[in-house]
Coordinates of C-alpha atoms in Angstrom, one line a residue:
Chain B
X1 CA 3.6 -26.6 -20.2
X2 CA 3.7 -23.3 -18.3
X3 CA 3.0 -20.2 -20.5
X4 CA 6.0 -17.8 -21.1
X5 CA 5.6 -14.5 -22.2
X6 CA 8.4 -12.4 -23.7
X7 CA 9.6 -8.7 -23.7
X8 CA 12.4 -6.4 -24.1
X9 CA 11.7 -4.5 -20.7
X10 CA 9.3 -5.6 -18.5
X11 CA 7.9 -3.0 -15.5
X12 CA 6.6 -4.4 -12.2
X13 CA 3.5 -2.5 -10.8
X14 CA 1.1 -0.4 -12.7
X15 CA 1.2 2.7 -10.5
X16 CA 2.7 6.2 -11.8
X17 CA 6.1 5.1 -11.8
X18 CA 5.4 1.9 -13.7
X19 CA 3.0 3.4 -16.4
X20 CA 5.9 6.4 -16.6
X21 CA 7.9 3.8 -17.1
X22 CA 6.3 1.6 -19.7
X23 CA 4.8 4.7 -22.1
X24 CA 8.4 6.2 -21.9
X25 CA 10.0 2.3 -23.1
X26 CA 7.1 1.7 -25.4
X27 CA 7.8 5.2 -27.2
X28 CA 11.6 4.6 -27.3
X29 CA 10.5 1.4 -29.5
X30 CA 10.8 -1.8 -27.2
X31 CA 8.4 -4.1 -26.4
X32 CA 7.0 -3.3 -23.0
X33 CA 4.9 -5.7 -20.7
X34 CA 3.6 -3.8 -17.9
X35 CA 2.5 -6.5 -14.8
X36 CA 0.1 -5.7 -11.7
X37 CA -1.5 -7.6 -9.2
X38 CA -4.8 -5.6 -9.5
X39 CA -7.4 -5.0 -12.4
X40 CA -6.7 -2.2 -13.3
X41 CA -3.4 0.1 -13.7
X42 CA -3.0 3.0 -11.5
X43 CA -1.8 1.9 -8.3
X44 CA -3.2 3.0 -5.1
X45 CA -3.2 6.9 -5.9
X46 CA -5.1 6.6 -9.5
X47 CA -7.5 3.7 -8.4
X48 CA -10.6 3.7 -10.1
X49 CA -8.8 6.3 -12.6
X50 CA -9.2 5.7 -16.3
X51 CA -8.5 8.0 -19.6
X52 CA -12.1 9.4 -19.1
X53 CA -12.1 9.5 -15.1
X54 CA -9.8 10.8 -11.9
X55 CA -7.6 13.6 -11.8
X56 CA -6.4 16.0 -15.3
X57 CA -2.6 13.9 -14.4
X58 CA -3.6 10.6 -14.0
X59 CA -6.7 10.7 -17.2
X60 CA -3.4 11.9 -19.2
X61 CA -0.9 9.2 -17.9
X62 CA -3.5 6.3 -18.6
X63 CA -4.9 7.5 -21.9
X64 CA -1.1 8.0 -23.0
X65 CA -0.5 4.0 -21.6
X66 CA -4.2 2.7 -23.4
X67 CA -2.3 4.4 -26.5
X68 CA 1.2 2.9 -26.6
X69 CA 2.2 -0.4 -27.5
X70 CA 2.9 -1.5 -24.0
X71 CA 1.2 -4.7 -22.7
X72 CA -0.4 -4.7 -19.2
X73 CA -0.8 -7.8 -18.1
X74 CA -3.0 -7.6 -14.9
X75 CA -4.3 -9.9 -12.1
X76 CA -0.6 -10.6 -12.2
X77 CA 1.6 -11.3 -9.4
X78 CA 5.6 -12.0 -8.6
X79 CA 6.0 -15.4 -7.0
X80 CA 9.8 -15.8 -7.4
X81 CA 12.6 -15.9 -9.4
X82 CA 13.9 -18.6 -11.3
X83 CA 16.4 -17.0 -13.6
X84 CA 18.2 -13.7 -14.5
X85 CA 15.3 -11.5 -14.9
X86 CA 13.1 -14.5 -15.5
X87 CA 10.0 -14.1 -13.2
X88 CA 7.9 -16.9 -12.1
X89 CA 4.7 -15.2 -11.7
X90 CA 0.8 -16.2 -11.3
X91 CA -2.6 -15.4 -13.1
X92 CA -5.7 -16.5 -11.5
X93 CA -4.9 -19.2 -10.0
X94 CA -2.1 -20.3 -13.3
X95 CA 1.4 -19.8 -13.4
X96 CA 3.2 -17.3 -15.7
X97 CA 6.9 -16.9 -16.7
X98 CA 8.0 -13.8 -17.5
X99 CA 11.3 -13.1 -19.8
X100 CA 12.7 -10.1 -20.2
X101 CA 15.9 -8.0 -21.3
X102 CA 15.3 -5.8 -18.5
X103 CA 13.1 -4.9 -15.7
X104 CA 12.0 -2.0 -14.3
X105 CA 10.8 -2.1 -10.5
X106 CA 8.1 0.1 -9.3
X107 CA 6.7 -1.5 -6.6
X108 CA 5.2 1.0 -4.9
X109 CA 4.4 1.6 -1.0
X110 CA 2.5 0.3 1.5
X111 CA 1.1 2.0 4.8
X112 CA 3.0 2.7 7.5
X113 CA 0.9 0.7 11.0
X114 CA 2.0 0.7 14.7
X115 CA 0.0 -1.3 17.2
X116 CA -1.5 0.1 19.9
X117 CA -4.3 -1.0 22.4
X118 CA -7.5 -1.8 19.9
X119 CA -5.6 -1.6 16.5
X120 CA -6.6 -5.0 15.5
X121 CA -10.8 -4.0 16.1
X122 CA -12.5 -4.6 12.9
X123 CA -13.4 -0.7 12.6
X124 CA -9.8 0.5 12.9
X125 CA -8.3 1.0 9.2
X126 CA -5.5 2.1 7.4
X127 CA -6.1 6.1 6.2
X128 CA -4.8 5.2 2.1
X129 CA -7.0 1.9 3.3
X130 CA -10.5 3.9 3.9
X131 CA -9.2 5.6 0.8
X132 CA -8.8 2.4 -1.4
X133 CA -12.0 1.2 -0.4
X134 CA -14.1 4.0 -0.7
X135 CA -12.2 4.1 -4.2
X136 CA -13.1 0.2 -4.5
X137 CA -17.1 1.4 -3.8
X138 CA -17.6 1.5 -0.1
X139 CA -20.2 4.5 0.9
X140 CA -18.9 5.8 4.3
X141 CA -22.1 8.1 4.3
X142 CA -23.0 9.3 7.9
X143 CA -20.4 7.2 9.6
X144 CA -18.4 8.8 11.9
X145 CA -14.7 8.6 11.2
X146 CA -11.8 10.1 13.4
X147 CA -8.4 10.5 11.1
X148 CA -5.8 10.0 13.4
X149 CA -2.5 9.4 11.5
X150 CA 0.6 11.4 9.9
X151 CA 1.4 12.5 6.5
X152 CA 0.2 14.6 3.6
X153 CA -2.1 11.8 2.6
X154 CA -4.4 12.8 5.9
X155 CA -5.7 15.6 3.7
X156 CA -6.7 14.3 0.3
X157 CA -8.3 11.2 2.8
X158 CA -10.5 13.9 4.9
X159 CA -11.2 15.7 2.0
X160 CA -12.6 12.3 0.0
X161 CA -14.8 11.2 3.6
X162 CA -16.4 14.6 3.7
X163 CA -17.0 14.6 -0.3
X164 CA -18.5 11.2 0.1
X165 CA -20.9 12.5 3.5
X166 CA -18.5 11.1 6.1
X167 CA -19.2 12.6 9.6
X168 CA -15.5 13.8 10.0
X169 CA -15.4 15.3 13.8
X170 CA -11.5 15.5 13.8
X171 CA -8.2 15.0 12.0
X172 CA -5.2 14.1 13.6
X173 CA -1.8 14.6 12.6
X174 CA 0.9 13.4 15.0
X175 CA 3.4 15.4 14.3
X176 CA 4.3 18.3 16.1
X177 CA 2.9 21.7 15.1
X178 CA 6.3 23.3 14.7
X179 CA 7.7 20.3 12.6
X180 CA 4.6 20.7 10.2
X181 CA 4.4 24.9 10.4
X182 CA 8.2 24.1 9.5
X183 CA 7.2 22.1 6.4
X184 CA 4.3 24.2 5.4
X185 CA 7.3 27.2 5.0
X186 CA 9.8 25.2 3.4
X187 CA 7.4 24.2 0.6
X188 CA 7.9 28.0 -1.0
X189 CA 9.3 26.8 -3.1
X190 CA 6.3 23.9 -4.2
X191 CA 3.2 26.6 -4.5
X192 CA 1.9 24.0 -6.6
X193 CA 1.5 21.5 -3.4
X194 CA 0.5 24.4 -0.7
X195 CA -2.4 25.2 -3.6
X196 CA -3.0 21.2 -3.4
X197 CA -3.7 21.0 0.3
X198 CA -5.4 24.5 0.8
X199 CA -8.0 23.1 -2.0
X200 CA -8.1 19.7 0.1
X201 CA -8.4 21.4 3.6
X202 CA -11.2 23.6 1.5
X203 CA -13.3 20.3 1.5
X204 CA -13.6 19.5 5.3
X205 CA -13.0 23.2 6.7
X206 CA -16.2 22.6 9.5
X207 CA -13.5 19.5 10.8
X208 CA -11.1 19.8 13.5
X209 CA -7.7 19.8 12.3
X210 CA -4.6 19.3 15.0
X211 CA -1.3 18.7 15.3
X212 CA 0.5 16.6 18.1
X213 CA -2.6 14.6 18.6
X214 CA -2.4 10.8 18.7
X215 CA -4.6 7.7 18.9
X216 CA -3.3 5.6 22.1
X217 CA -6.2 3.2 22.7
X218 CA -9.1 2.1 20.6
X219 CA -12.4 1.3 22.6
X220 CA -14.8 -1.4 21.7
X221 CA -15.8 -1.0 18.6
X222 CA -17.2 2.5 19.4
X223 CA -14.8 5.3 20.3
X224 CA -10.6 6.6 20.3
X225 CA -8.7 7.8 22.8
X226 CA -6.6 10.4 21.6
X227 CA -3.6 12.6 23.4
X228 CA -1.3 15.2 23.3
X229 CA 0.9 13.9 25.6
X230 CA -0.3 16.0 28.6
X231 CA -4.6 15.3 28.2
X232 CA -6.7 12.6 27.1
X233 CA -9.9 12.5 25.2
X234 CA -12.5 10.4 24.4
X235 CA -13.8 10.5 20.3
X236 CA -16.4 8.4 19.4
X237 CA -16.7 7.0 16.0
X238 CA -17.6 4.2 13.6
X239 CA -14.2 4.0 11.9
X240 CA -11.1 5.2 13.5
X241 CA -8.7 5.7 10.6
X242 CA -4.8 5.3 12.0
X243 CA -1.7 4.5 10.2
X244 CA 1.6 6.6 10.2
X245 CA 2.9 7.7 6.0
X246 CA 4.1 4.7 4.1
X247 CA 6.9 2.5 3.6
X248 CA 8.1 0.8 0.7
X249 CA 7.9 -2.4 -1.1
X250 CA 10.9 -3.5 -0.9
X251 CA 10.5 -7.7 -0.9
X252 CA 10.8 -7.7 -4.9
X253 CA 14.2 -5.9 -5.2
X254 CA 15.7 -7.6 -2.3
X255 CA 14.4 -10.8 -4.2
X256 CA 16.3 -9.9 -6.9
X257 CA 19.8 -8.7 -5.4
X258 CA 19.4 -5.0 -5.4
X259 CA 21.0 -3.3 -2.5
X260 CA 19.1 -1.5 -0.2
X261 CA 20.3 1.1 2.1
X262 CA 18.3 2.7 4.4
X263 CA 14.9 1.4 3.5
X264 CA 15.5 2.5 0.4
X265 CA 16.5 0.9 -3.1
X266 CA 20.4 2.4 -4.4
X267 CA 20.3 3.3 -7.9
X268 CA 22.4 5.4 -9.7
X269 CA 21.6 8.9 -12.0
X270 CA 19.6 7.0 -14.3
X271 CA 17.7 4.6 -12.0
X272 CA 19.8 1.7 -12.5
X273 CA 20.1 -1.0 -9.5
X274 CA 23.1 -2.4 -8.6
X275 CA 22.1 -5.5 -10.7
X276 CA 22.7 -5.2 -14.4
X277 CA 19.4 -4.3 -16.2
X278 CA 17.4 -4.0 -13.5
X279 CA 16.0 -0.6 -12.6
X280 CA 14.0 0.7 -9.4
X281 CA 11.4 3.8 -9.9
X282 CA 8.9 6.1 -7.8
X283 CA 8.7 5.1 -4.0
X284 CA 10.4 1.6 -3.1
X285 CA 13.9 4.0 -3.8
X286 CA 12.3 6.5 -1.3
X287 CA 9.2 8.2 -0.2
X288 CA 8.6 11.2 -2.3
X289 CA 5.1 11.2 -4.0
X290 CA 3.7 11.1 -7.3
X291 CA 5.3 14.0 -9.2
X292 CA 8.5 12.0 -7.9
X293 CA 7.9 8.8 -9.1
X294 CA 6.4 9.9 -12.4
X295 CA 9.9 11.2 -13.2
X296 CA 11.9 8.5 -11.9
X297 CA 9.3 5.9 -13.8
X298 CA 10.4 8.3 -17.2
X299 CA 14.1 7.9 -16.5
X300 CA 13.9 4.6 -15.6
X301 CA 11.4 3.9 -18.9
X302 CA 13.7 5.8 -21.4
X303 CA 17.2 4.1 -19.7
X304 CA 15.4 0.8 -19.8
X305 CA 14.7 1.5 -23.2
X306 CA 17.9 2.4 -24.3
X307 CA 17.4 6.3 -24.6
X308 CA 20.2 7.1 -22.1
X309 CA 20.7 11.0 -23.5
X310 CA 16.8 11.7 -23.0
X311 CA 16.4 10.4 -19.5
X312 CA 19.3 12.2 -18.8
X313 CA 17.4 15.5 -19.6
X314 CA 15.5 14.5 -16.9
X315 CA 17.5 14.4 -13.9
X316 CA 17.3 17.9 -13.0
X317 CA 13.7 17.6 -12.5
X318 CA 14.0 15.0 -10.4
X319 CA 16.8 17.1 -8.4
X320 CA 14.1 19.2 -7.5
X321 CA 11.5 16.8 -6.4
X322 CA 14.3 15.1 -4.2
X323 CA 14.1 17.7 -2.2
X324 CA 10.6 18.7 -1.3
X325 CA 10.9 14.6 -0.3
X326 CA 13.6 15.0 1.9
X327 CA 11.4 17.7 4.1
X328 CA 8.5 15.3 3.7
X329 CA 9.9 12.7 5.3
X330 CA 11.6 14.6 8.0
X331 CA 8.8 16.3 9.4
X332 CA 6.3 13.1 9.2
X333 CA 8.7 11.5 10.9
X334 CA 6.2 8.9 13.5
X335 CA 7.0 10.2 17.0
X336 CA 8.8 8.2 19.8
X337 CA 5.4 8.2 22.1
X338 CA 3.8 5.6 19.4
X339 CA 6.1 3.3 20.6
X340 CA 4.9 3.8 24.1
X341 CA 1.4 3.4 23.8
X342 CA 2.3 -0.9 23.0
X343 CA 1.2 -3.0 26.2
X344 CA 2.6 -6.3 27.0
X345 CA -0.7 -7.6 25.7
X346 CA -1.2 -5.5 22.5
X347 CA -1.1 -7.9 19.3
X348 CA 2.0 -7.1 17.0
X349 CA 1.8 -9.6 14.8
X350 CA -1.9 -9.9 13.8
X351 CA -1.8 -13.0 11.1
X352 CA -0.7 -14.8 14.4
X353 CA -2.1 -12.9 17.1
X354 CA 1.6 -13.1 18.6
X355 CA 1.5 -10.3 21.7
X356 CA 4.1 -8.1 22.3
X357 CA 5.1 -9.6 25.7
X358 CA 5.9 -12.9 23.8
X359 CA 8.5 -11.1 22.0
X360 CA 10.4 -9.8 25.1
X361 CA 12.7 -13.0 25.5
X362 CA 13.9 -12.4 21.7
X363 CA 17.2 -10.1 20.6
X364 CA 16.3 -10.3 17.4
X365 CA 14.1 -11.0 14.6
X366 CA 14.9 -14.5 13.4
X367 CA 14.8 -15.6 17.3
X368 CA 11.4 -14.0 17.6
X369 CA 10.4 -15.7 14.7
X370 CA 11.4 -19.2 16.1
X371 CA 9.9 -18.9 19.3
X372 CA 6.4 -17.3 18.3
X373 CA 5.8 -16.9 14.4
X374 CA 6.2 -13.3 14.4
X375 CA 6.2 -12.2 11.1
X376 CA 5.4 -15.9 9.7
X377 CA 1.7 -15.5 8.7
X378 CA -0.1 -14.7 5.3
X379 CA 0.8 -11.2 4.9
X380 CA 4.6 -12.6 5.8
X381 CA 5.8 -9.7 7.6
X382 CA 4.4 -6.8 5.4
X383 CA 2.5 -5.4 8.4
X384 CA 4.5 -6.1 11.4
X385 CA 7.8 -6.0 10.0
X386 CA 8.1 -2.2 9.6
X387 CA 6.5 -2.0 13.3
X388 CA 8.9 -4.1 14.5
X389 CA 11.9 -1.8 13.0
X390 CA 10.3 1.6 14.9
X391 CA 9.2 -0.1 18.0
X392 CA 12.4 -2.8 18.4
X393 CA 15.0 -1.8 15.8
X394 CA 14.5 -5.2 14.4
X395 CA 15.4 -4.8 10.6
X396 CA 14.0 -7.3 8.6
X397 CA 15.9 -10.1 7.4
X398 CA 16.7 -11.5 3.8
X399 CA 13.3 -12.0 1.6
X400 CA 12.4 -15.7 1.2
X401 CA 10.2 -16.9 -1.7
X402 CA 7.5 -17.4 -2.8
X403 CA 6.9 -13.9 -2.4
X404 CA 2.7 -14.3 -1.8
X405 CA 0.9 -16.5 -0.8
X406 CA 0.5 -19.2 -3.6
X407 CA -1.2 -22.2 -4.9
X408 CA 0.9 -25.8 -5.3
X409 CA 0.2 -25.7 -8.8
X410 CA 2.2 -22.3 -9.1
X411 CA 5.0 -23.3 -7.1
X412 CA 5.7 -26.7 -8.8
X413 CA 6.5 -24.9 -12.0
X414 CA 9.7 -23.8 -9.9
X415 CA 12.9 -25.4 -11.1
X416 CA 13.5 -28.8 -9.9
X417 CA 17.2 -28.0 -9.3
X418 CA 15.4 -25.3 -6.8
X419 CA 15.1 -27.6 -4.4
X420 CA 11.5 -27.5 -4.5
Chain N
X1 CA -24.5 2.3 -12.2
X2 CA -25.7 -1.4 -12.6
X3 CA -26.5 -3.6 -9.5
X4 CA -25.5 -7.2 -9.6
X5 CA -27.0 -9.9 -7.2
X6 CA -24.3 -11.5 -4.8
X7 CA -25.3 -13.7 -1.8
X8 CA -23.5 -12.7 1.6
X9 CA -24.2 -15.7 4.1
X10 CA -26.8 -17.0 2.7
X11 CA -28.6 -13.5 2.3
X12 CA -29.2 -12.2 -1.1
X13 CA -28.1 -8.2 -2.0
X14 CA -27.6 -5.9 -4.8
X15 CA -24.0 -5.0 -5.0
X16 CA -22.7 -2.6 -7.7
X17 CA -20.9 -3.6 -10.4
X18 CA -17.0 -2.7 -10.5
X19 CA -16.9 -2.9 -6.5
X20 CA -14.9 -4.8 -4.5
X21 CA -16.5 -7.7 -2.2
X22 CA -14.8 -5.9 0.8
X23 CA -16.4 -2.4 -0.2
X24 CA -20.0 -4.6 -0.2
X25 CA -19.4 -6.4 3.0
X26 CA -18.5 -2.9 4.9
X27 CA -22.0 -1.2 3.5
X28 CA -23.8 -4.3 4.3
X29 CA -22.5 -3.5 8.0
X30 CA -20.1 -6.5 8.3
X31 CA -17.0 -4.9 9.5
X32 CA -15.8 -8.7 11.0
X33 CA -14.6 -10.6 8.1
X34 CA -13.2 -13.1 9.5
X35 CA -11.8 -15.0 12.8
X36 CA -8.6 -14.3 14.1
X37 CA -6.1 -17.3 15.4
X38 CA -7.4 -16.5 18.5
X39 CA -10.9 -16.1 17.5
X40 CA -11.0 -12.6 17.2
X41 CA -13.3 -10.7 14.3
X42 CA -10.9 -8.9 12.1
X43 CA -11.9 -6.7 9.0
X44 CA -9.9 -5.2 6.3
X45 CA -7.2 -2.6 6.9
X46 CA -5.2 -1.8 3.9
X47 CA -7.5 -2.5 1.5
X48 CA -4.9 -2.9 -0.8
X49 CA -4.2 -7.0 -0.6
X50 CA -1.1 -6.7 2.0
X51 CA -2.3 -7.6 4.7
X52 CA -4.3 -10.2 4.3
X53 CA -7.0 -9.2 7.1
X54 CA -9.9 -9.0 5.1
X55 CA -10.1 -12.7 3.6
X56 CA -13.7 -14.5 3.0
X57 CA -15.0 -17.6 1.1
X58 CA -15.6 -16.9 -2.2
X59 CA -17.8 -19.6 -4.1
X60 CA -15.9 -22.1 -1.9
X61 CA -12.6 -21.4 -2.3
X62 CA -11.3 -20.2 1.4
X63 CA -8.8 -17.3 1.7
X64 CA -9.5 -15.1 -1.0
X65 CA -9.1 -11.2 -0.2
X66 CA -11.9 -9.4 0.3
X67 CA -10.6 -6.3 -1.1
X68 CA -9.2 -7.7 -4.5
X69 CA -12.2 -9.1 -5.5
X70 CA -14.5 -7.2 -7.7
X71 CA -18.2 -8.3 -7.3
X72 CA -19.6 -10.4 -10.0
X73 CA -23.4 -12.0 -10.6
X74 CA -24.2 -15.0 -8.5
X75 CA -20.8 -14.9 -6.5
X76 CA -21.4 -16.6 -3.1
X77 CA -19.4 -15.3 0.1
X78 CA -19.0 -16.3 3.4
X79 CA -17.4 -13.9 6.1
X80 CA -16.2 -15.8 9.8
X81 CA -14.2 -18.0 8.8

């Protein structure tokens, strides 16, 4: 007999929107289970956090979640669906079911990674990746890392190296100097975010900081070649860290029917998805950082909850944020030249070391699929499918459970009637 | 901080307690995990469990993510494969 567990609102993914979420639903009076795949809640931005530890916001968020009723149930991953709002999930190794009244999706973001020559060497990381692991206990003291990415996240990142005695001889940000100086002077009206990056830029000022500088090929496993689109250099380093902003989750709310639009999940005023009772919170409905998604995970916590009038109070607030992500992701924005710098022998796909000249003969996405198992391997399309949308246009097709990797065991608690 | 004991091919070290596997492996100096398809040494990238790059042998069960593990006592890994 598989184990069930019940609730009247049910949030997927422990970061800020999904803690938001589940305090605001717990406090409206419902019975709140609150599911991640890691240890511990916090997501990728309060990892390692805890009510005594991290930053004044996230110490308050998780001390307010320790204190509500709301369940977290962690170690947990979505597999599939097998009813409405009925999630077949698994636990170490066990299957799970999940009931609920009504879900609330924060499914967070992953990085954004474009292949270039060397991308696949064992010293070339993500920058939230060097992040998550020195979070996760990795020491980074007197290695030599180049930061050669895009995004506000460069900062914080460079800021953590150099705290942690990193050798941090330059940070690259590949978009263009006016695009960012652009950004900087829209953000008037944020002082609260310029103070944030002057305090991070503070913490690695002796570090070279440009604009319009890229990676284009990484050497051996001891140096970056780096341009501006008229010079090249030569960097060398332990760990070059490359990886272009972040894209989000998306497979969970496609499993379940929401539309998408743009990369991003619809929902209406009050977070609601275009299927009934479902709701969609912080980035899989659009980039826009954690001030963002800690409102939408209230609204979507309080309309879950059935306190309609108070997340409506909120909306205004979120008004605001909307729009300090709509310059975000504008001026991030990965430049055209990343596509360039792909060879016909570069790796796109690297759970099946497929090359991009194998691709060539494809038009689209399912055909490159059948001929060369784009796309097909463990991480099923998480890394190379977003590539494959800059560098090809190739828009990813409809999701397909199980959604991870799973065991037999898991799977065969499916319906029969399934198919499976 | 408390160190725990966790054998990395073979080798005994002292890990701390409350870090991941893939955190350990990278301050040992391993930064090759594992063997691509087409045998080439990959390490982990996202460090948050998408991608899948940084999977080991943990006490004999193949495939386990590297960076979603959190080190405990006696744990045996094997990077390579």
């Amino acid at each position: 007999m598989v184990e069930t567990l019940r609730a009247e609102v049910t949030v997927v993914g422990a970061g800020p929107a999904g803690i938001a979420a589940a305090c605001r639903a717990a406090e409206a009076g419902r019975r709140v289970l609150l599911l991640d795949e890691n240890p511990r809640a916090g997501g990728q931005i309060w990892r390692g956090a805890d009510r005594r530890r991290g930053s004044a916001v996230a110490r308050r968020w998780l001390a307010r979640l320790a204190d509500s009723s709301a369940r977290l149930v962690d170690t947990t991953a979505v597999v599939d669906l097998l009813g409405d709002r009925v999630l077949l999930t698994e636990r170490q190794g066990e299957a799970l079911v999940v009931e609920s009244e009504r879900l609330v999706i924060a499914s967070g973001a992953r990085e954004l990674f474009l292949p270039f020559p060397g991308w696949t060497l064992p010293n070339v990381l993500g920058v939230g990746g060097a992040q998550a692991l020195l979070k996760s206990g990795a020491s980074f003291r007197r290695r030599t890392v180049v930061i050669a990415g895009s995004g506000p996240l460069l900062l914080p990142v460079a800021a953590a190296l150099a705290g942690a005695g990193a050798r941090l001889p330059l940070v690259a940000e590949q978009a263009p100097h006016a695009r960012v100086r652009r950004f900087a002077l829209s953000c008037w009206r944020f002082p609260e975010k310029l103070l944030e990056a002057a305090r991070y830029r503070a913490a690695f000022l002796s570090t070279a900081l440009r604009t319009g500088v890229w990676a284009v090929a990484a050497r051996g496993v001891e140096a970056v070649a780096l341009t501006d689109g008229r010079r090249r250099r030569i960097e060398p380093c332990d760990f070059l860290l490359a990886s272009y902003g972040l894209v989000p989750n998306l497979e969970l709310p496609r499993l379940l029917g929401c539309a998408v639009a743009g990369e991003r999940v619809t929902v209406d005023d009050l977070q609601l998805t275009t299927v009934d009772n479902v709701y969609c919170a912080g980035e899989p409905t659009g980039i826009g950082g954690l001030e963002l998604a800690l409102v939408e995970g209230e609204i979507a916590g309080l309309a879950a909850g059935g306190a309609d009038r108070e997340a409506a109070a909120l909306i205004g607030r979120r008004r605001r944020l909307e729009r300090f992500q709509a310059a975000l992701n504008s001026a991030f924005a990965p430049r055209r030249e990343l596509a360039e710098r792909v060879e016909a022998e570069t790796t796109i796909c690297r759970c099946e070391d497929v090359v991009s000249r194998r691709l060539d003969p494809a038009g689209s996405l399912r055909q490159a699929k059948l001929a060369t198992r784009v796309g097909m391997g463990p991480c099923q399309g998480r890394v190379c499918g977003p590539a494959l949308v800059f560098l090809r246009g190739w828009e990813s097709d409809r999701v397909r459970p199980p959604l991870r990797v799973s065991t037999l065991g898991v799977l065969a608690s499916r319906k029969p009637q399934d198919g499976n | 901080m408390t160190r725990i004991p966790i054998v990395i091919d073979g080798q005994t070290v002292e890990a701390e307690r409350g870090s991941t596997v893939a955190a350990v492996l990278l301050d040992t100096g391993i930064w090759g995990f594992r063997s691509s398809v087409q045998n080439e040494p990959r390490g982990p990238v996202c460090g948050m469990g998408i991608c899948f790059e940084c999977r080991v042998t943990i006490d004999g069960v193949h495939h386990r993510r590297a960076c979603m593990e959190l080190c405990r006592a006696g744990m045996e890994i094997e990077t390579g494969g």
